[in-house]
Coordinates of C-alpha atoms in Angstrom, one line a residue:
X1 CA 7.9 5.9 -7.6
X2 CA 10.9 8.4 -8.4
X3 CA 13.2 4.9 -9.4
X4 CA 10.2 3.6 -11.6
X5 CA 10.4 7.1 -13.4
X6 CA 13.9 7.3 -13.9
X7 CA 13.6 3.5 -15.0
X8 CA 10.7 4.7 -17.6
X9 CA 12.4 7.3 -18.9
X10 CA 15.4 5.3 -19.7
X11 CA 13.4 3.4 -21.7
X12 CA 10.7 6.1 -23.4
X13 CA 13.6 7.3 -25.7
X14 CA 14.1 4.2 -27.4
X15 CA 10.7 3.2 -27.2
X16 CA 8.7 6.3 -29.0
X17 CA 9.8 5.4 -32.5
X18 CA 8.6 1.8 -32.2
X19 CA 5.6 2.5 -30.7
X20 CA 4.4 4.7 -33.6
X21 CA 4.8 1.7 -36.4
X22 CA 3.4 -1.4 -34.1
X23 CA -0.5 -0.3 -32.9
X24 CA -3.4 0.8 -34.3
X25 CA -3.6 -1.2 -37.7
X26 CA -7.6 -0.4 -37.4
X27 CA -8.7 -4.0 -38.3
X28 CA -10.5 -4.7 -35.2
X29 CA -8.4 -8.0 -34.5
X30 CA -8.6 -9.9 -31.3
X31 CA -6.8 -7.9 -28.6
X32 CA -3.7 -10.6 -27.8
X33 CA -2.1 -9.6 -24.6
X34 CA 0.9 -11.4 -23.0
X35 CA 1.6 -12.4 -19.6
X36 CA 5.3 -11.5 -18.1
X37 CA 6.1 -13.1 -15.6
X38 CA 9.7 -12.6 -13.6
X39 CA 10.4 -15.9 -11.6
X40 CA 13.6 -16.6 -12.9
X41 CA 17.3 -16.7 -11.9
X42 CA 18.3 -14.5 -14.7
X43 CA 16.1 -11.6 -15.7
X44 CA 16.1 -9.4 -18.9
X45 CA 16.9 -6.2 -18.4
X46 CA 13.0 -4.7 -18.7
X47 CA 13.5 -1.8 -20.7
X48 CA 14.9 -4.9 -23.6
X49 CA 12.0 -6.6 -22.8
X50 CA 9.3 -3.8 -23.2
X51 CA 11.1 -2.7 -26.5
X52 CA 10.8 -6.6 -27.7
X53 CA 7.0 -5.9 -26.5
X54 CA 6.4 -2.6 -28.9
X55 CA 8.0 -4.1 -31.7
X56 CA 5.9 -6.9 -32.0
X57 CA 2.8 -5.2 -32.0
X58 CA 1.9 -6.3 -28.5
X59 CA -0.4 -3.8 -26.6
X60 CA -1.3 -5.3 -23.6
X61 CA 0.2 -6.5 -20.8
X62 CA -0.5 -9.0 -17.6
X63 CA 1.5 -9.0 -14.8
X64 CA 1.7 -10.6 -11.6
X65 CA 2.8 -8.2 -9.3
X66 CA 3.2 -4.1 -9.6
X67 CA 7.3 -4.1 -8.8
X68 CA 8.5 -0.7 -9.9
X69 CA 11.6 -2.4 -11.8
X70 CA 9.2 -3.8 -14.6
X71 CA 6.1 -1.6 -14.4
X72 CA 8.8 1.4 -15.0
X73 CA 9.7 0.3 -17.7
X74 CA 5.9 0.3 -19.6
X75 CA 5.4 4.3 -18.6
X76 CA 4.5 6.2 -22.1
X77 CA 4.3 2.8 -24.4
X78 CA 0.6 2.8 -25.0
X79 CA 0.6 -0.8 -23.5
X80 CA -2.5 -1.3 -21.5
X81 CA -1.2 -3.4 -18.2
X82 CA -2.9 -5.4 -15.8
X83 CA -1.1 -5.8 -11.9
X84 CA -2.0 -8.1 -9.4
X85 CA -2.1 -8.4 -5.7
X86 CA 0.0 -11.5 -5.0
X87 CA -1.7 -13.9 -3.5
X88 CA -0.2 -14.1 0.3
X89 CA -1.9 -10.6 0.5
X90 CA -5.3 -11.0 -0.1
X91 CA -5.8 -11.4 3.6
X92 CA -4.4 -7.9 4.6
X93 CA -6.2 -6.4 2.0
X94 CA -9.4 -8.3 3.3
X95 CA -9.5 -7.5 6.9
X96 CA -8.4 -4.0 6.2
X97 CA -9.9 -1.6 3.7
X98 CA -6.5 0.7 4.3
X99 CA -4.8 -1.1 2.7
X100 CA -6.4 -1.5 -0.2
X101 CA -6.8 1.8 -0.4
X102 CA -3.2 2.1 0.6
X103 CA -2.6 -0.5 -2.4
X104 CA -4.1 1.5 -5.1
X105 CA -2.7 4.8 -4.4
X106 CA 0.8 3.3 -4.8
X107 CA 0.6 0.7 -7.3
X108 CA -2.4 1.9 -9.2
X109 CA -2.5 6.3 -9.2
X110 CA 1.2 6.6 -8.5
X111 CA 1.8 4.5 -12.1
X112 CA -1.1 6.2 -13.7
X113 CA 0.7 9.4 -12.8
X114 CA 4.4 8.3 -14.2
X115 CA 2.5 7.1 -17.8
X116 CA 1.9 3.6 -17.3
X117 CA -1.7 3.0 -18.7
X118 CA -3.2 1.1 -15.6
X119 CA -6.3 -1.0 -16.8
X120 CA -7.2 -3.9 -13.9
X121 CA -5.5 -4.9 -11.2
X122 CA -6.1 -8.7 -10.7
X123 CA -6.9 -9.1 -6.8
X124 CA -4.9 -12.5 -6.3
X125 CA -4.2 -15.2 -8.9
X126 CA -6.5 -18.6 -9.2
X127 CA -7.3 -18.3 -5.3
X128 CA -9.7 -21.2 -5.8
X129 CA -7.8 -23.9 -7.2
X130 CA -8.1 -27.2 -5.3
X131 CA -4.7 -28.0 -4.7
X132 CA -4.7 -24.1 -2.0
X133 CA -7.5 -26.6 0.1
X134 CA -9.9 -23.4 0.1
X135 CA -7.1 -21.4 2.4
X136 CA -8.4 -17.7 -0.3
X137 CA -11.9 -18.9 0.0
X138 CA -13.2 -16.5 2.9
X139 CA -10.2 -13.8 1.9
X140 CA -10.5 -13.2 -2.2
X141 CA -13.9 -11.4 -2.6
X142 CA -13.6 -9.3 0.5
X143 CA -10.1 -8.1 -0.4
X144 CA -11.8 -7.8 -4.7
X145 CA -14.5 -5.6 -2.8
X146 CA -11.9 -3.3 -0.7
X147 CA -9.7 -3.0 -3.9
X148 CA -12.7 -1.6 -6.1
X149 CA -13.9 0.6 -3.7
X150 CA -10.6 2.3 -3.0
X151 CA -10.0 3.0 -6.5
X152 CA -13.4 4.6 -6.7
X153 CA -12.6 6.4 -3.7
X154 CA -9.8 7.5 -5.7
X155 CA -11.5 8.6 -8.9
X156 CA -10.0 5.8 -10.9
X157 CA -12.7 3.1 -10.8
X158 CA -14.7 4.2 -14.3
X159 CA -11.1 3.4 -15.9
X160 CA -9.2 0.8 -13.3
X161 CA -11.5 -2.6 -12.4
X162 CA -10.6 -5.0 -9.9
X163 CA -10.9 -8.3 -11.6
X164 CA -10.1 -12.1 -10.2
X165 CA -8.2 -14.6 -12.4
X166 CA -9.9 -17.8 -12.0
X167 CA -8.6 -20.7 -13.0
X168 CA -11.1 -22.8 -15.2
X169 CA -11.4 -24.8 -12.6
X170 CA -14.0 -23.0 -11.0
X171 CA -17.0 -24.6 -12.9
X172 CA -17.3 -28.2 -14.8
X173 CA -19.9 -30.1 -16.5
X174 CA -20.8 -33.7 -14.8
X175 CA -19.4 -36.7 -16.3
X176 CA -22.5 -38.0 -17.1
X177 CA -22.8 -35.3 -19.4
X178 CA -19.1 -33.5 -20.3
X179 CA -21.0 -30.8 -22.5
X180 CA -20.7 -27.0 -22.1
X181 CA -24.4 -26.7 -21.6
X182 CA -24.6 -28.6 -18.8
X183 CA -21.9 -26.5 -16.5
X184 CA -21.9 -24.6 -13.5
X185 CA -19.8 -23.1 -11.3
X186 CA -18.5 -25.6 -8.9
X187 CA -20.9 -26.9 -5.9
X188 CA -18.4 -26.3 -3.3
X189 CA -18.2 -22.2 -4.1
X190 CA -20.7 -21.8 -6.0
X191 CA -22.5 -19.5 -3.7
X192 CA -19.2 -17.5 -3.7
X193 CA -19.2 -17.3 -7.0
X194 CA -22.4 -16.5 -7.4
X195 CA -21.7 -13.0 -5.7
X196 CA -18.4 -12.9 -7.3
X197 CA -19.7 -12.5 -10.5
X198 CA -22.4 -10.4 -9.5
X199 CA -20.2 -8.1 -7.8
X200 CA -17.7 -7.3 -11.0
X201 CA -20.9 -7.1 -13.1
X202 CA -22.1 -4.7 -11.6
X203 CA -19.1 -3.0 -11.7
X204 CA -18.8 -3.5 -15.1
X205 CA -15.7 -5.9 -14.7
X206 CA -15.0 -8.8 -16.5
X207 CA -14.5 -12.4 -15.8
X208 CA -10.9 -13.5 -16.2
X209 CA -10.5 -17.0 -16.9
X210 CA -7.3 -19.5 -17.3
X211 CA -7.7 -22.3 -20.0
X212 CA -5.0 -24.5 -20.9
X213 CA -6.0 -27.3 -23.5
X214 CA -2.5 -28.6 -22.2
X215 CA -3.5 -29.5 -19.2
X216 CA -7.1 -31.2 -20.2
X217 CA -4.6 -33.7 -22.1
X218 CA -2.0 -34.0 -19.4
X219 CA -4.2 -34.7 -16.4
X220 CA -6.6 -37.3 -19.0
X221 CA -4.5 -39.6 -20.5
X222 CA -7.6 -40.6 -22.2
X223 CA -7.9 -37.2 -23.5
X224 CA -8.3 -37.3 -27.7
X225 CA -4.9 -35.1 -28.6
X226 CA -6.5 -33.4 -31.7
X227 CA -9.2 -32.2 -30.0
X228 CA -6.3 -29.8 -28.4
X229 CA -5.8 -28.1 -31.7
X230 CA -7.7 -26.1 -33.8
X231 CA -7.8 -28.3 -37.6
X232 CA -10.6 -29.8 -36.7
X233 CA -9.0 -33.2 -36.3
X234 CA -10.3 -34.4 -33.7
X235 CA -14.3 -35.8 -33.3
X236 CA -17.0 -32.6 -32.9
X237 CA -18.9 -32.7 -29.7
X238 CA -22.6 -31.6 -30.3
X239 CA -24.6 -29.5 -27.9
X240 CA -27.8 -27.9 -28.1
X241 CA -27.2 -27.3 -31.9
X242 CA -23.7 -26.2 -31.3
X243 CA -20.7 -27.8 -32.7
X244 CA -17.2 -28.0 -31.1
X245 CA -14.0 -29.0 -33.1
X246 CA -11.4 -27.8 -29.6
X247 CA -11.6 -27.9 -25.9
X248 CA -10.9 -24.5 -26.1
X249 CA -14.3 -23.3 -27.5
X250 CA -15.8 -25.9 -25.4
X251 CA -14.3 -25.0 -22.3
X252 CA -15.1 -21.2 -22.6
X253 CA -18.5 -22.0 -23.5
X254 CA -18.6 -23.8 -20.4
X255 CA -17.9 -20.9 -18.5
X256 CA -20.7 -18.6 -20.7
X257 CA -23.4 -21.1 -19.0
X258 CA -22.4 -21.1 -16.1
X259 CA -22.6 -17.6 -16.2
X260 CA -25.9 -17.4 -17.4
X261 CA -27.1 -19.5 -14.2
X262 CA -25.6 -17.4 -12.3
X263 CA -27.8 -14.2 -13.1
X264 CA -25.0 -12.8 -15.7
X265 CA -25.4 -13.7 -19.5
X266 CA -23.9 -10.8 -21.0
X267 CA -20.7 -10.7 -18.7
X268 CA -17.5 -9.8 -20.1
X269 CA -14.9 -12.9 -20.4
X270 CA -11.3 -11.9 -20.7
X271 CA -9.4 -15.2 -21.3
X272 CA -6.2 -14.3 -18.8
X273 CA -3.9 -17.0 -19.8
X274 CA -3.7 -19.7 -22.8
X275 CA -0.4 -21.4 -24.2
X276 CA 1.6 -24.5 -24.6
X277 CA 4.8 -25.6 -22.7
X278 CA 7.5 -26.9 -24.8
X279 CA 9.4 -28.9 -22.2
X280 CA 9.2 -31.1 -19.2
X281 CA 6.6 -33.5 -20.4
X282 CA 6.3 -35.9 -23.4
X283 CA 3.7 -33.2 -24.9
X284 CA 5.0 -30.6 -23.6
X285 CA 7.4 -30.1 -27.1
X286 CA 8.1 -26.8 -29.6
X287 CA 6.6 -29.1 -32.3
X288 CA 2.8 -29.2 -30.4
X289 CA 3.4 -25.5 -28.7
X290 CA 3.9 -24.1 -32.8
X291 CA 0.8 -26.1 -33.8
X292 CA -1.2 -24.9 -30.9
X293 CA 0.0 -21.2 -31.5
X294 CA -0.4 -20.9 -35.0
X295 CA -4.7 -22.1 -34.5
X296 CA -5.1 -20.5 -31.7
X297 CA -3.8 -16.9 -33.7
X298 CA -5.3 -17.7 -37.0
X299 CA -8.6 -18.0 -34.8
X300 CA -7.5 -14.6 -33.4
X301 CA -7.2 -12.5 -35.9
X302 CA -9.9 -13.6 -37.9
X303 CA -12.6 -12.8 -34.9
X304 CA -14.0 -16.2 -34.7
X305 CA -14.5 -16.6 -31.6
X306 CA -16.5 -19.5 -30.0
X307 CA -20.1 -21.0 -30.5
X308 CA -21.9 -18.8 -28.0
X309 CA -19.4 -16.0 -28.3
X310 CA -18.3 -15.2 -31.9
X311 CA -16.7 -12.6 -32.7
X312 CA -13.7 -10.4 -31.2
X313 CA -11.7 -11.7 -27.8
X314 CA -9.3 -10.4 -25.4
X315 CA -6.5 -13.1 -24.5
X316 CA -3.5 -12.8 -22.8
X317 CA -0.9 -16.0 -23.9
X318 CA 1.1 -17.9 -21.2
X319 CA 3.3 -16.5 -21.2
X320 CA 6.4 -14.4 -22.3
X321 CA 9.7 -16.1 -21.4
X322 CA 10.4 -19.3 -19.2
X323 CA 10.6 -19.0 -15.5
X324 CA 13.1 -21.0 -14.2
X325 CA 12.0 -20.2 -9.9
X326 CA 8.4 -22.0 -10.8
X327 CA 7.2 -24.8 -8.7
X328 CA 7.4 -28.0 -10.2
X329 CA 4.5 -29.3 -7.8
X330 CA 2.3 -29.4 -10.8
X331 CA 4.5 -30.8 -13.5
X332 CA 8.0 -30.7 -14.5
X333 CA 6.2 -28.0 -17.6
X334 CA 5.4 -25.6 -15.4
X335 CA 9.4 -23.9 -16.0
X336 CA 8.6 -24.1 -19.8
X337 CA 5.9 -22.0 -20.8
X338 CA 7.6 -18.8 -22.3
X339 CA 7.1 -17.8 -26.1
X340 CA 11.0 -17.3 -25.3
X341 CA 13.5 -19.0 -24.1
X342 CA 15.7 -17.7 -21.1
X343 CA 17.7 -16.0 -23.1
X344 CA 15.2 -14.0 -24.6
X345 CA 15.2 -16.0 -28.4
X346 CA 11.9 -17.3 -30.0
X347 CA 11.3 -20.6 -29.3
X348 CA 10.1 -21.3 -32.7
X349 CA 8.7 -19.2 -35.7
X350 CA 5.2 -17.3 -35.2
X351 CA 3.3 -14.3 -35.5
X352 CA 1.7 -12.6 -33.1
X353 CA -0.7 -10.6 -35.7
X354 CA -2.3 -14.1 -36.9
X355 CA -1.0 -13.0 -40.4
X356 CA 1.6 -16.0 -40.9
X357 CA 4.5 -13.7 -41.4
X358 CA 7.0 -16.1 -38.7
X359 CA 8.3 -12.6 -37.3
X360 CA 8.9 -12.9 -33.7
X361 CA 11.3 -10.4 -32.2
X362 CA 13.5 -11.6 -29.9
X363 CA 15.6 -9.8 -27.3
X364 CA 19.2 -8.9 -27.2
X365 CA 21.2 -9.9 -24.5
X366 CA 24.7 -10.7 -23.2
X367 CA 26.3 -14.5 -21.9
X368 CA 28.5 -15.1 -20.3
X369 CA 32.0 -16.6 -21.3
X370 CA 31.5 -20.0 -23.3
X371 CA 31.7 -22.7 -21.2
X372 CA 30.6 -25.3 -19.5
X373 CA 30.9 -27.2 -16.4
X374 CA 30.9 -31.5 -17.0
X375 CA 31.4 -34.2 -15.1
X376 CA 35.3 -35.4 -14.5
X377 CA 35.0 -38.9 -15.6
X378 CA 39.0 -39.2 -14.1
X379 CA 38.3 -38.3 -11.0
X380 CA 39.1 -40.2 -8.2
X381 CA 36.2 -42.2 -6.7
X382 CA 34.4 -40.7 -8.7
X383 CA 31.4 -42.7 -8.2
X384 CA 31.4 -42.3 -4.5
X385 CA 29.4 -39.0 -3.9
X386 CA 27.7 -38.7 -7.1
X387 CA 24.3 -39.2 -5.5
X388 CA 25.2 -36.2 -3.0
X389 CA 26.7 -33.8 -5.7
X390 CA 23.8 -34.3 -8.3
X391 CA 21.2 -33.5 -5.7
X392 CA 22.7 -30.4 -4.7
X393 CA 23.0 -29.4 -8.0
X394 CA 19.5 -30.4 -8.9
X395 CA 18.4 -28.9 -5.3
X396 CA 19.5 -25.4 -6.5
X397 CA 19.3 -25.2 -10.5
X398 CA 16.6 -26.8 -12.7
X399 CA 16.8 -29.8 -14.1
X400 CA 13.8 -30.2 -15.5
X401 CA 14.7 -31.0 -18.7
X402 CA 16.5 -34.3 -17.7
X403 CA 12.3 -35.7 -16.6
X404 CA 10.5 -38.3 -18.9
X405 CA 9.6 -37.1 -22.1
X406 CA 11.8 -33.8 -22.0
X407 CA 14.0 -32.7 -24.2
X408 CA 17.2 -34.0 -22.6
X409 CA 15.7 -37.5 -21.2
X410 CA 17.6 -39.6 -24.0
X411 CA 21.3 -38.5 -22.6
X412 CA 23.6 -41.4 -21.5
X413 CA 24.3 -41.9 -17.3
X414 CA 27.4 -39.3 -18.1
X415 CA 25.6 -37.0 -20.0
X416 CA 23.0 -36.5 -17.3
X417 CA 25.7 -35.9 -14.8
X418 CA 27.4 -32.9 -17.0
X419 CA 23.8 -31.5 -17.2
X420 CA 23.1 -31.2 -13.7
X421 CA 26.5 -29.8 -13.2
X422 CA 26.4 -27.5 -15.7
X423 CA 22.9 -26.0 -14.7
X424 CA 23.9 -25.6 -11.8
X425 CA 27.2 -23.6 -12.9
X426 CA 25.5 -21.3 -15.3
X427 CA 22.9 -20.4 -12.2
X428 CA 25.4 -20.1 -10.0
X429 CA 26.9 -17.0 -12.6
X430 CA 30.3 -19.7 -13.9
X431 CA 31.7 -19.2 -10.3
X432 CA 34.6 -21.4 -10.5
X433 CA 33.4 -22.8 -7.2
X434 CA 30.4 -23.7 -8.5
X435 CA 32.0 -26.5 -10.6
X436 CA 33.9 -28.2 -8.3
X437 CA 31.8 -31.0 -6.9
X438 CA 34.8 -32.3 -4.9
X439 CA 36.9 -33.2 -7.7
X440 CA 33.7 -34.3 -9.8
X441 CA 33.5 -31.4 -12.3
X442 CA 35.7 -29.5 -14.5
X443 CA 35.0 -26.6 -16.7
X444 CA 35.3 -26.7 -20.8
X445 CA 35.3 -24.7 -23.4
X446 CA 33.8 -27.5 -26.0
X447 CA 30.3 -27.1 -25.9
X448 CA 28.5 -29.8 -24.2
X449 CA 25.1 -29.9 -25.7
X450 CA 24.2 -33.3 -27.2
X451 CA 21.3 -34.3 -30.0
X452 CA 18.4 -31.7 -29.1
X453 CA 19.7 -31.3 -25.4
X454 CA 20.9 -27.5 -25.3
X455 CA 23.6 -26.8 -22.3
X456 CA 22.9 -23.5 -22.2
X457 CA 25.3 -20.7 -21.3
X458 CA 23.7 -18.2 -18.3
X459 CA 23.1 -14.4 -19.7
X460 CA 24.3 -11.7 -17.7
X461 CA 21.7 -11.1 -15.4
X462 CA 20.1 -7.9 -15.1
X463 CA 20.0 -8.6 -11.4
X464 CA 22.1 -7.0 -9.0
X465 CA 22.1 -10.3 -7.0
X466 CA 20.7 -14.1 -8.1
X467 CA 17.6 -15.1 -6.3
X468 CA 17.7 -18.8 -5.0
X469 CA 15.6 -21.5 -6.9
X470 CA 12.6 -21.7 -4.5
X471 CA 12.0 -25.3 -4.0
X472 CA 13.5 -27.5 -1.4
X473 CA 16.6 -29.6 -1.9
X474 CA 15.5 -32.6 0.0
X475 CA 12.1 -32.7 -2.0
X476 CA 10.1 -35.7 -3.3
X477 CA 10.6 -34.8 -6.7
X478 CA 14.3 -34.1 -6.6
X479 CA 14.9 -37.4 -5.3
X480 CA 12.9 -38.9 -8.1
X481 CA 14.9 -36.6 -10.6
X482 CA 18.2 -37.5 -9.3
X483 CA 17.5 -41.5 -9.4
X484 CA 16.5 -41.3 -13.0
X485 CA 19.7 -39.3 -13.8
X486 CA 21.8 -42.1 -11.9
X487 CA 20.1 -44.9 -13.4

């Protein structure tokens, strides 16, 4: 805890003037929360980050893990933060109430004590989606039930819940009848659930729930695309005298019924993530992300709300800057969902107060030298181990971008090449080594980007060391990448 002080208080000087002029406008708007998460090859220095935080107004924060480098950095801001148990530790925390306990005092009362305004901690992270073949089903609510009671046991529960972000996954409505009133909570855990929801009820938790209009249109191709957005453009759906004009509304309202059949009407719902990627599929673009944004805030900050819940909302948007470390396993988008780029710059103009003012603060940050690392087009043989070269690259840097319908698919056979190499470079921190390719590559200073394809140029990481990308080279998906760039 002494280096997440020392970290704080680096940053409390610069952050107490701020912090005076962004909260408490007295309006009673929606509470609009971001998530920040740090899976990238290149992170922002925190302290940068939290002060981009204050000046924007924004006054809550969710995290996905309680490392002392970021959660530091938020002591004596007056942002309210959310940290999680990870996941691949619900187990421990399950089979031993120590643990937990052991948890809490160091991630929960330690912070608490340094000035970092703990609220929840989120025990785990959508434990029950399908694609995890119910491997958290018999862990999550025991280790939820451990983590509450330790923080009572440590005087902290009438201020700190333990919640469970679920993604909306968790209930549906038949096909034979895709309204909100007819949902439940899926048949498979519904018993689970059943207690789940019980259980934080009781102790006065809320329900945290992922929606993503995104992916309702990216796993339907039948999906109507207007009825993603929030101008009405799309058809209504009609339910038990309610009318819905997004998925959005629907899907929450989903969630409301299913709560009622589940013994809990009145249950807090704190929507935990919502936002659009703007790369790595053909609707994943800044044109539909701005669009999305802009209803989705205007609906914010006017307390709308949905049919069976009007009025005032907690969200928290997904999510702060892109992660460049995601798994691809459930689309090429996944590396694209930040409000910022990786280099800490808005991706497009918006506001988070809902008042149309297009004032997004950014963050400062250093680059690197400018240039770039493209292919060698008079190299020897150059053909020969091209295959080889462009999967390694690929293997260890993200190339996202370069999929169907992203924002670099368009470049020539050439053009792909340089991108792959460059990526790779830039990760890689411009080590001269790193654009060698056996005679493939060689470094410019001519900037390389091409139509609406940015080569970027890597930031000086705030690192002390660059993490390797976490995927493997020899993956289905990089061989698909790699013969679309060749081809």
């Amino acid at each position: 805890m002494a280096a997440a002080a020392a970290a704080a208080a680096v940053c409390v000087v610069a952050l107490l003037p701020l912090a005076a002029s962004a909260y408490g406008d007295g309006l009673g708007r929606a509470a609009v929360g971001v998530n920040w998460g740090t899976m990238m090859s290149h992170p922002i220095l925190p302290c940068e980050v939290v002060r981009m935080l204050v000046a924007n107004g924004v006054d809550r924060v969710k995290m996905f893990d309680a490392d002392p480098w970021t959660a530091g950095a938020l002591a004596e801001t007056g942002i309210q933060v959310m940290f999680a148990v990870p996941n691949d530790q619900l187990a421990h925390l399950a089979g031993d109430p120590r643990r937990a306990y052991q948890w809490a005092e160091q991630n929960v009362s330690a912070y608490l004590e340094g000035g970092v305004d703990v609220r929840y901690v989120a025990v785990g992270n959508e434990p029950f989606l399908k694609s995890y073949n119910g491997s958290l089903i018999n862990v999550t609510f025991p280790a939820l039930k451990n983590m509450q009671r330790a923080l009572d046991k440590l005087g902290l529960g009438d201020h700190v819940k333990a919640v469970v972000p679920l993604n909306a996954d968790v209930y549906n409505s038949p096909d034979n009848k895709p309204v909100p009133s007819a949902g439940s909570f899926r048949k498979d855990i519904n018993a689970l659930m059943v207690d789940i929801v019980n259980f934080l009820n009781m102790n006065d938790a809320p329900f945290v729930v992922n929606i993503y209009p995104f992916l309702s249109l990216y796993q339907n191709p039948n999906f109507p695309l207007n009825f993603s957005f929030f101008d009405g453009g799309s058809k209504p759906v009609y339910d038990k005298g309610m009318v819905y004009t997004n998925v959005f509304d629907a899907n929450f309202d989903t969630l409301v019924w299913s709560l009622r059949k589940a013994g809990v009407p009145d249950m807090k719902i704190i929507v935990g993530e919502v936002g659009w990627p703007t790369d790595g599929d053909k609707h994943a673009n800044v044109r539909y992300a701005q669009k999305f944004y802009d209803g989705f805030l205007k609906k914010m900050v006017r307390n709308i709300g949905t049919p069976l819940r009007p009025g005032w909302m907690e969200v928290y948007l997904f999510a702060l800057i892109d992660e460049n470390q995601k798994s691809v396993l459930p689309g090429r988008f996944e590396r694209h969902w930040g409000l910022l780029t990786y280099d800490g710059k808005p991706k497009f103009s918006m506001d988070l107060s809902g008042d149309g003012l297009d004032n997004l603060v950014g963050v400062q940050v250093e680059y690197l030298p400018a240039q770039w690392c493209v292919f060698n087009k008079d190299a020897k043989d150059k053909y020969k181990d091209l295959p080889a070269a462009v999967n390694y690259a690929c293997s260890n840097a993200d190339c996202t971008p370069l999929g169907y319908g992203s924002s670099c698919n368009n470049l020539s056979h050439d053009g792909n090449i340089s991108y792959a190499f460059n990526i790779y470079f830039q990760t890689m921190d411009q080590d001269v080594r790193a654009c060698s390719f056996g005679g493939l590559a060689k470094i410019t200073t001519i900037n390389a980007s091409q139509g609406g394809c940015l080569f970027p140029v890597q930031i000086l990481s705030a690192s002390e060391r660059v993490v390797p990308l976490r995927f493997l080279p020899t993956s289905f998906l990089v061989l698909l990448m790699v013969v679309s760039i060749l081809t």
